[in-house]
Each structure stands twice: as C-alpha cells, then as structure tokens.
Short mmCIF file of C-alpha atoms in Angstrom, two decimals:
data_model
loop_
_atom_site.label_atom_id
_atom_site.label_comp_id
_atom_site.label_asym_id
_atom_site.label_seq_id
_atom_site.Cartn_x
_atom_site.Cartn_y
_atom_site.Cartn_z
CA MET A 1 0.00 0.00 0.00
CA THR A 2 1.39 3.39 -1.00
CA ALA A 3 1.51 6.36 1.36
CA ILE A 4 -1.34 8.06 -0.56
CA GLU A 5 -3.50 4.93 -0.40
CA SER A 6 -2.80 4.67 3.32
CA VAL A 7 -3.89 8.27 3.89
CA LYS A 8 -7.05 7.76 1.80
CA LYS A 9 -7.91 4.65 3.80
CA SER A 10 -7.37 6.48 7.09
CA ILE A 11 -9.61 9.36 5.98
CA SER A 12 -12.29 6.93 4.79
CA THR A 13 -12.21 5.06 8.10
CA PHE A 14 -12.43 8.32 10.04
CA VAL A 15 -15.44 9.54 8.02
CA GLU A 16 -17.19 6.19 8.50
CA GLN A 17 -16.57 6.42 12.24
CA ILE A 18 -17.98 9.95 12.36
CA ALA A 19 -21.10 8.79 10.49
CA SER A 20 -21.44 5.84 12.88
CA ASP A 21 -21.15 8.11 15.90
CA SER A 22 -23.76 10.47 14.41
CA GLU A 23 -26.12 7.56 13.80
CA GLN A 24 -25.72 6.33 17.36
CA GLU A 25 -26.43 9.86 18.57
CA THR A 26 -29.62 10.01 16.52
CA VAL A 27 -30.81 6.70 17.95
CA LYS A 28 -30.43 8.22 21.42
CA MET A 29 -32.49 11.24 20.35
CA GLY A 30 -35.65 9.18 20.06
CA SER A 31 -38.48 10.84 18.14
CA ILE A 32 -36.21 13.43 16.54
CA ALA A 33 -35.11 10.66 14.14
CA GLU A 34 -38.56 10.81 12.53
CA ALA A 35 -37.79 14.29 11.22
CA LEU A 36 -34.01 14.22 10.96
CA ARG A 37 -31.44 11.54 10.25
CA PRO A 38 -27.66 11.43 10.61
CA ALA A 39 -25.74 12.40 7.50
CA PRO A 40 -22.01 12.01 6.79
CA TYR A 41 -20.07 15.25 6.77
CA GLY A 42 -16.42 15.06 5.76
CA PRO A 43 -15.09 18.09 7.70
CA ALA A 44 -16.60 16.85 11.00
CA VAL A 45 -14.13 16.05 13.78
CA HIS A 46 -14.09 14.51 17.24
CA LEU A 47 -13.73 17.19 19.89
CA PRO A 48 -10.94 16.83 22.46
CA ALA A 49 -11.30 17.46 26.20
CA PRO A 50 -13.19 18.90 27.98
CA TYR A 51 -15.81 17.22 25.77
CA PRO A 52 -16.65 13.53 26.25
CA GLU A 53 -14.85 11.09 23.98
CA LYS A 54 -16.19 10.84 20.40
CA THR A 55 -18.22 14.04 20.59
CA VAL A 56 -18.79 14.97 16.94
CA PHE A 57 -18.37 18.59 15.82
CA PRO A 58 -20.51 19.61 14.12
CA LEU A 59 -23.28 17.05 14.40
CA SER A 60 -24.68 16.60 10.89
CA LEU A 61 -28.39 16.02 10.32
CA ALA A 62 -30.53 15.87 7.18
CA ALA A 63 -34.27 15.63 6.58
CA SER A 64 -35.48 12.03 6.87
CA GLN A 65 -37.70 12.48 3.83
CA PRO A 66 -38.53 15.21 1.32
CA ASN A 67 -40.77 17.81 2.94
CA THR A 68 -42.08 21.21 2.05
CA HIS A 69 -40.45 24.02 3.97
CA ILE A 70 -43.79 24.47 5.77
CA ASP A 71 -43.63 20.90 7.10
CA LEU A 72 -39.98 21.39 8.03
CA VAL A 73 -40.76 24.59 9.93
CA ALA A 74 -43.50 22.81 11.88
CA GLU A 75 -41.15 19.95 12.79
CA ILE A 76 -38.39 22.32 13.89
CA LYS A 77 -40.84 24.25 16.08
CA GLU A 78 -41.87 21.02 17.80
CA LEU A 79 -38.30 19.80 18.27
CA SER A 80 -37.11 23.15 19.55
CA THR A 81 -40.00 23.44 21.99
CA SER A 82 -39.19 19.98 23.35
CA GLY A 83 -35.64 21.12 24.15
CA LYS A 84 -34.00 18.36 22.11
CA LEU A 85 -32.29 20.68 19.66
CA ARG A 86 -30.88 22.80 22.48
CA THR A 87 -29.56 19.62 24.09
CA LEU A 88 -27.75 18.74 20.85
CA LEU A 89 -26.23 22.21 20.63
CA ASP A 90 -25.06 22.06 24.23
CA LYS A 91 -23.44 18.69 23.62
CA HIS A 92 -21.90 19.22 20.17
CA GLY A 93 -21.45 22.97 19.94
CA ALA A 94 -22.91 23.14 16.43
CA VAL A 95 -25.42 21.33 14.23
CA TYR A 96 -25.03 21.15 10.46
CA PHE A 97 -28.36 20.74 8.66
CA GLN A 98 -28.07 19.60 5.07
CA ASN A 99 -30.37 18.80 2.14
CA LEU A 100 -33.33 20.57 3.72
CA GLY A 101 -34.69 21.72 0.38
CA LEU A 102 -34.86 25.40 1.33
CA LYS A 103 -35.10 27.38 -1.89
CA SER A 104 -34.88 31.02 -0.87
CA ALA A 105 -33.80 33.46 1.81
CA ASP A 106 -37.45 33.78 2.86
CA GLU A 107 -37.76 30.03 3.42
CA PHE A 108 -34.49 30.02 5.36
CA SER A 109 -35.78 32.91 7.47
CA GLN A 110 -38.89 30.91 8.33
CA PHE A 111 -36.71 27.91 9.18
CA ALA A 112 -34.46 29.98 11.47
CA HIS A 113 -37.39 31.68 13.21
CA ALA A 114 -38.98 28.26 13.82
CA PHE A 115 -36.39 27.64 16.54
CA GLY A 116 -38.18 30.25 18.63
CA TRP A 117 -35.07 32.17 19.64
CA ALA A 118 -35.08 35.94 19.89
CA ALA A 119 -33.80 37.51 16.69
CA HIS A 120 -30.59 39.53 16.92
CA GLU A 121 -30.65 43.05 15.52
CA ASP A 122 -27.43 44.50 14.12
CA ILE A 123 -26.52 47.51 16.23
CA GLY A 124 -23.30 49.38 15.55
CA ASN A 125 -22.09 46.84 13.00
CA PRO A 126 -19.40 48.40 10.75
CA VAL A 127 -19.64 45.53 8.24
CA ARG A 128 -21.71 46.24 5.15
CA ARG A 129 -24.43 43.64 4.65
CA THR A 130 -27.39 43.26 2.29
CA THR A 131 -30.70 42.14 3.79
CA HIS A 132 -32.50 39.43 1.79
CA ALA A 133 -35.25 38.40 4.22
CA LYS A 134 -36.35 38.95 7.81
CA ASN A 135 -33.17 38.75 9.93
CA VAL A 136 -31.28 37.23 6.98
CA ALA A 137 -28.41 39.14 5.39
CA THR A 138 -25.17 38.52 3.58
CA ALA A 139 -22.25 37.84 5.90
CA ASN A 140 -19.91 40.40 4.42
CA GLU A 141 -19.88 42.59 1.32
CA GLY A 142 -16.12 43.05 1.39
CA PRO A 143 -13.98 42.09 -1.63
CA ASN A 144 -13.44 38.34 -2.02
CA THR A 145 -9.70 38.95 -2.11
CA GLN A 146 -9.76 39.81 1.60
CA PRO A 147 -9.91 36.91 4.08
CA VAL A 148 -12.31 36.95 7.03
CA TYR A 149 -10.35 35.66 9.99
CA PRO A 150 -11.85 33.58 12.84
CA HIS A 151 -13.88 35.73 15.20
CA ASN A 152 -16.84 35.68 17.55
CA GLU A 153 -19.88 37.44 16.12
CA PHE A 154 -20.08 40.91 17.69
CA GLY A 155 -17.29 39.77 20.02
CA LEU A 156 -16.37 43.35 20.93
CA SER A 157 -19.94 44.41 21.61
CA PRO A 158 -22.18 43.85 24.66
CA HIS A 159 -24.97 43.24 22.14
CA TYR A 160 -24.11 39.86 20.64
CA PRO A 161 -26.21 36.93 19.34
CA ALA A 162 -26.62 33.75 21.36
CA TYR A 163 -26.93 31.69 18.18
CA VAL A 164 -25.64 32.15 14.63
CA PHE A 165 -27.14 30.56 11.50
CA PHE A 166 -25.33 30.18 8.18
CA TYR A 167 -27.16 29.40 4.95
CA CYS A 168 -25.69 28.59 1.56
CA ALA A 169 -28.12 29.43 -1.27
CA THR A 170 -25.76 28.61 -4.15
CA ALA A 171 -22.47 26.87 -3.49
CA PRO A 172 -19.50 28.00 -5.63
CA GLU A 173 -17.50 25.42 -7.54
CA THR A 174 -14.39 26.33 -5.55
CA GLY A 175 -13.82 28.31 -2.37
CA GLY A 176 -16.49 30.03 -0.34
CA GLU A 177 -16.12 27.83 2.73
CA THR A 178 -17.22 29.19 6.10
CA PRO A 179 -15.12 27.36 8.71
CA ILE A 180 -16.29 27.33 12.32
CA ASN A 181 -14.25 26.85 15.47
CA ASN A 182 -15.17 25.58 18.91
CA SER A 183 -14.37 28.38 21.34
CA VAL A 184 -14.51 26.08 24.36
CA VAL A 185 -11.69 23.95 22.96
CA LEU A 186 -9.76 27.04 21.88
CA TYR A 187 -10.03 28.53 25.36
CA HIS A 188 -8.80 25.36 27.07
CA ARG A 189 -5.87 24.99 24.66
CA LEU A 190 -4.83 28.59 25.19
CA LYS A 191 -5.10 28.11 28.94
CA GLU A 192 -2.83 25.06 28.73
CA ARG A 193 -0.22 26.71 26.52
CA HIS A 194 -0.36 30.29 27.80
CA PRO A 195 -1.79 30.16 31.34
CA ALA A 196 -0.31 33.50 32.42
CA PHE A 197 -1.81 35.29 29.42
CA ILE A 198 -5.28 33.80 29.98
CA LYS A 199 -5.11 34.56 33.70
CA GLU A 200 -4.35 38.19 32.91
CA ILE A 201 -7.19 38.35 30.37
CA GLU A 202 -9.64 36.85 32.86
CA LYS A 203 -8.87 39.70 35.26
CA LYS A 204 -10.03 42.25 32.69
CA VAL A 205 -12.88 40.62 30.79
CA ARG A 206 -15.76 38.27 31.38
CA ILE A 207 -15.64 35.10 29.28
CA ILE A 208 -19.04 33.73 28.31
CA PHE A 209 -19.67 30.48 26.44
CA THR A 210 -23.09 30.51 24.78
#
C-alpha cells in the first residue's frame, strides 16, 4: 500500500466512524429521528477534552424524507419546543443541517425563526451587509480577495447573538467555505499553553460560552 493509499484509507475510516457516531447519537435522540437523520459530513471532527470522547463537531443532520419548507418549519418548532435541539447544541457545539430543500432566503428565514429564539438586531455593525429576508443578510460585502479571519460574532460588543445561522443558497464550484471553530476547545488549549496570558485576560474581561 502506497503512502497516498494509506492516507485515503485512514480518511475513509475516520469519516465512516464519524457517520457511525452520528447515527448512534440520533438513535439516542428518540423521536427526533422521525424528522431528521444522521448524515455524513467530511469536515466533522471529534472534539478533544473537555468534551466527552467521540463528541462529533458539528453534528450533521438531514431531513429524513422530502418535505415542504412548511412541514420542516412545523417539525423544527416542535423539536425546539421539546428542548431536544438545544440539548444537541449544548453537547456538540454546532449542528449542520443539510439537504433541507430550502429554496430562498425567505424560506431560510422561516426555518431559522422556527427555533423560537429571539432575533438579533445589528446595532453598531461596521460591516456592510445586504438584507435578503427577515433577519437574513449577507455575511460580508467586502472584496473576495480579503480573508475573514476567525472571530466571535459581535465579540467586541455587549450586544451579541446567542446563536448564529449560516445558509448557503448557491455553493460556488471552488472556495467560499465558512469554517467554524469551537471556542470552548480554543479557550482550554490557550489556557494550557499560555496560562499566564489567559489569567491576565480573565482579570479584565468576562468570558461567556453561549
């Protein structure tokens, strides 16, 4: 076996394990499996401590069967009201919904509002954004030659969102990825590697994990 074949096999095994872990998670979720099923997602990883072993990030879910966005909204409302979706977010840090069949910014807006969480209003945001639907806007209108570095949404403002949704209407052939990080893991790694720096920061600011 060549080195390339070995790497491909390792990646394939890892992806299969992630899918298996997601499927086991969905079995534990009970009735949520009627609306959503586990779906493989290549970029998913297993989170290190302080998370339990084999915690998948993000947890990937797809619609169990083709539904209209109206049916999907109704299901999300029920699942959110039951607290199951919040439990998944608390455990995994992020949920990646795929193949939901949403066809427009308006449908995505209805999907996002179905969770029942208070909508965040942009106050004092210097970034130029174009609104496409209720509480749905482009992420950034800056030139595509300029990278957007990892950040917490409204991280320098006391008015920040508790949840952030991303929606891809039309995926480009190349590029356009929106990577996400787990701030809990980042914080613990920084504390391990630079304890004095983190201790000094903690004296000056309040760290909140939402």
